[in-house]
Coordinates of C-alpha atoms and ligand atoms in Angstrom, one line a residue:
M1 CA 151.2 96.7 118.0
I2 CA 150.8 100.1 119.7
T3 CA 149.9 100.3 123.4
K4 CA 146.3 101.2 124.4
K5 CA 147.7 104.6 125.7
M6 CA 149.3 105.4 122.4
N7 CA 146.2 104.2 120.5
D8 CA 144.0 106.4 122.5
A9 CA 146.3 109.4 122.0
L10 CA 146.4 108.9 118.2
N11 CA 142.5 108.6 118.2
A12 CA 142.4 112.0 120.1
Q13 CA 144.9 113.5 117.4
I14 CA 142.7 112.2 114.7
N15 CA 139.7 114.2 116.1
W16 CA 141.9 117.2 116.4
E17 CA 142.7 117.0 112.6
F18 CA 139.0 116.7 111.7
W19 CA 138.3 119.6 114.0
S20 CA 141.1 121.6 112.3
G21 CA 139.4 120.7 108.9
Y22 CA 136.0 121.6 110.2
L23 CA 137.4 125.0 111.4
Y24 CA 139.1 125.9 108.1
L25 CA 136.0 124.8 106.2
S26 CA 134.1 127.3 108.4
V27 CA 136.6 130.0 107.8
A28 CA 136.2 129.3 104.0
Q29 CA 132.3 129.7 104.4
H30 CA 132.8 133.1 106.2
F31 CA 135.0 134.5 103.4
E32 CA 132.7 133.0 100.8
S33 CA 129.8 134.9 102.3
V34 CA 131.7 138.3 102.3
G35 CA 132.9 138.0 98.8
L36 CA 136.5 137.3 99.4
K37 CA 136.5 134.0 97.3
G38 CA 140.4 133.8 97.1
I39 CA 140.7 133.6 100.8
A40 CA 137.8 131.2 100.8
N41 CA 139.7 129.0 98.3
W42 CA 142.8 129.2 100.5
F43 CA 141.0 127.8 103.5
S44 CA 139.1 125.2 101.5
I45 CA 142.5 123.8 100.5
Q46 CA 143.6 124.0 104.1
Y47 CA 140.4 121.9 105.0
K48 CA 141.4 119.2 102.6
E49 CA 144.9 119.1 103.8
E50 CA 143.7 118.6 107.4
L51 CA 141.6 115.7 106.2
D52 CA 144.8 114.3 104.8
H53 CA 146.5 114.6 108.1
A54 CA 143.6 112.7 109.8
L55 CA 143.9 110.0 107.1
I56 CA 147.7 109.6 107.7
F57 CA 146.9 109.0 111.4
I58 CA 144.1 106.7 110.5
N59 CA 146.1 104.6 108.1
Y60 CA 148.9 104.4 110.6
V61 CA 146.8 103.2 113.5
N62 CA 145.3 100.5 111.3
A63 CA 148.8 99.4 110.0
R64 CA 149.9 99.1 113.6
G65 CA 146.9 96.8 114.5
G66 CA 145.3 99.4 116.5
R67 CA 141.6 100.5 116.5
V68 CA 140.4 103.8 115.0
T69 CA 137.4 105.2 116.9
L70 CA 135.8 108.4 115.6
A71 CA 134.4 110.9 118.4
P72 CA 132.1 113.7 117.6
I73 CA 133.6 116.8 116.3
A74 CA 133.2 119.9 118.5
E75 CA 131.6 123.1 117.4
V76 CA 133.9 125.7 115.4
P77 CA 133.6 129.5 115.3
Q78 CA 131.5 130.9 112.5
S79 CA 132.8 134.4 111.7
W80 CA 136.0 136.4 111.9
E81 CA 136.4 140.2 111.9
S82 CA 138.8 140.5 109.0
P83 CA 141.3 138.2 107.1
L84 CA 144.0 139.4 109.4
D85 CA 141.9 138.1 112.4
A86 CA 141.3 134.7 110.6
Y87 CA 145.0 134.3 110.0
K88 CA 146.0 135.1 113.6
F89 CA 143.4 132.6 114.6
T90 CA 145.0 130.1 112.3
L91 CA 148.5 130.7 113.7
E92 CA 147.3 130.4 117.3
H93 CA 145.4 127.1 116.4
E94 CA 148.5 125.6 114.6
Q95 CA 150.6 126.4 117.6
K96 CA 148.2 124.5 119.6
V97 CA 148.5 121.6 117.3
T98 CA 152.2 121.8 117.3
A99 CA 152.1 121.4 121.1
L100 CA 149.9 118.3 120.7
I101 CA 152.2 116.7 118.1
N102 CA 155.1 117.4 120.5
N103 CA 153.1 115.6 123.3
L104 CA 152.6 112.7 121.1
Y105 CA 156.3 112.6 120.3
Q106 CA 157.1 112.7 124.0
L107 CA 154.8 109.7 124.6
A108 CA 156.4 107.9 121.8
E109 CA 159.8 108.4 123.3
D110 CA 158.5 107.5 126.8
E111 CA 157.2 104.2 125.5
K112 CA 160.2 103.6 123.2
D113 CA 157.7 103.3 120.4
F114 CA 160.2 104.2 117.6
A115 CA 157.8 103.5 114.6
T116 CA 155.4 106.1 116.0
R117 CA 158.1 108.5 116.6
Q118 CA 159.3 108.1 113.0
M119 CA 155.8 108.6 111.7
L120 CA 155.5 111.8 113.8
N121 CA 158.6 113.4 112.2
W122 CA 156.4 114.2 109.1
F123 CA 154.0 116.1 111.3
V124 CA 156.8 117.8 113.1
A125 CA 158.1 119.3 109.9
E126 CA 154.6 119.9 108.6
Q127 CA 153.8 122.1 111.7
V128 CA 156.9 124.3 111.0
E129 CA 155.5 125.0 107.6
E130 CA 151.9 125.5 108.8
E131 CA 153.0 128.2 111.4
D132 CA 155.4 129.7 108.9
T133 CA 152.7 130.1 106.2
A134 CA 150.1 131.7 108.8
R135 CA 152.8 134.0 109.9
E136 CA 153.6 135.1 106.4
L137 CA 150.0 135.9 105.7
I138 CA 149.7 137.7 109.0
D139 CA 152.5 139.9 107.9
K140 CA 151.1 140.6 104.5
F141 CA 147.6 141.5 105.8
T142 CA 149.1 143.7 108.5
L143 CA 151.1 145.5 105.8
I144 CA 148.0 146.1 103.8
G145 CA 145.8 147.2 106.6
N146 CA 142.5 148.5 105.4
D147 CA 143.6 149.2 101.8
G148 CA 140.9 147.7 99.6
M149 CA 143.1 147.4 96.5
G150 CA 145.8 145.6 98.6
I151 CA 143.1 143.2 99.9
Y152 CA 141.6 142.7 96.5
Q153 CA 145.0 141.8 95.2
L154 CA 146.1 139.4 97.9
D155 CA 142.6 137.8 97.6
S156 CA 143.3 137.2 94.0
E157 CA 146.7 135.8 94.7
L158 CA 145.2 133.4 97.4
G159 CA 142.7 132.3 94.9
S160 CA 145.3 130.7 92.7
R161 CA 146.3 128.1 95.4
T162 CA 145.7 124.6 94.2
Y163 CA 145.3 121.4 96.3
T164 CA 148.0 118.8 96.2
Q165 CA 147.7 115.8 98.6
A166 CA 149.5 116.6 101.7
S167 CA 151.4 113.3 101.7
P168 CA 151.0 109.9 99.9
L169 CA 150.7 108.4 103.5
A170 CA 147.0 109.7 103.3
N171 CA 146.4 106.9 100.7
K172 CA 145.0 103.7 102.0
D173 CA 148.0 101.2 101.5
Ligands
MG201 MG1 146.8 119.3 110.8

C-alpha cells in the first residue's frame, strides 16, 4: 500500500502529465495551422509520450492498491510566436516537471517508500532527456534565426520523428 499523502501526490502528478500532453497537443495544433507540419508532428508525438507518462503513474498507483482519481485538466496556451518560442516554453515547462518529480522523490525518501522511489528513477532519467532534447532544438532554431530555408529543412527533419511507446510500464499489466 501507499500512504494517502503519496497517493494524493501521485494523482496530482497524473494530472500534470495529462496537462503536459494537452499542452503539446495544443502546440501541435498551432504549428499545423501555420503550415509547419513537421514541428506539429514532433509535438503530436510528445503528446503521446505524455499520455504514456500518465499511464505509468496510473498503473503504478493501481498496482500498489491505491486509488486513481482524475481531476479537470487546466486550460493551456493556444499560440506561440515562433518555433523557437515554443521550444523555449517546452524547456521551461519540462524544468517545472523535473522539479515536481524531484519533490515526489523527496516524499518517497521521507516516507521510506522504496518502491515509489524505484519507480520514480525512470522519470528522473526521462526528465534529463526531455530537457536535453528541448535545449538542443532551442540551439538549432536559434542558429537558424529567420532563415526560411533553414526552418523549412528543420521542419522536414522533425516531420520524420516516429512514436515509440515511452516505456512498457505504460501497458496495463
Ligand atoms: Mg511527462
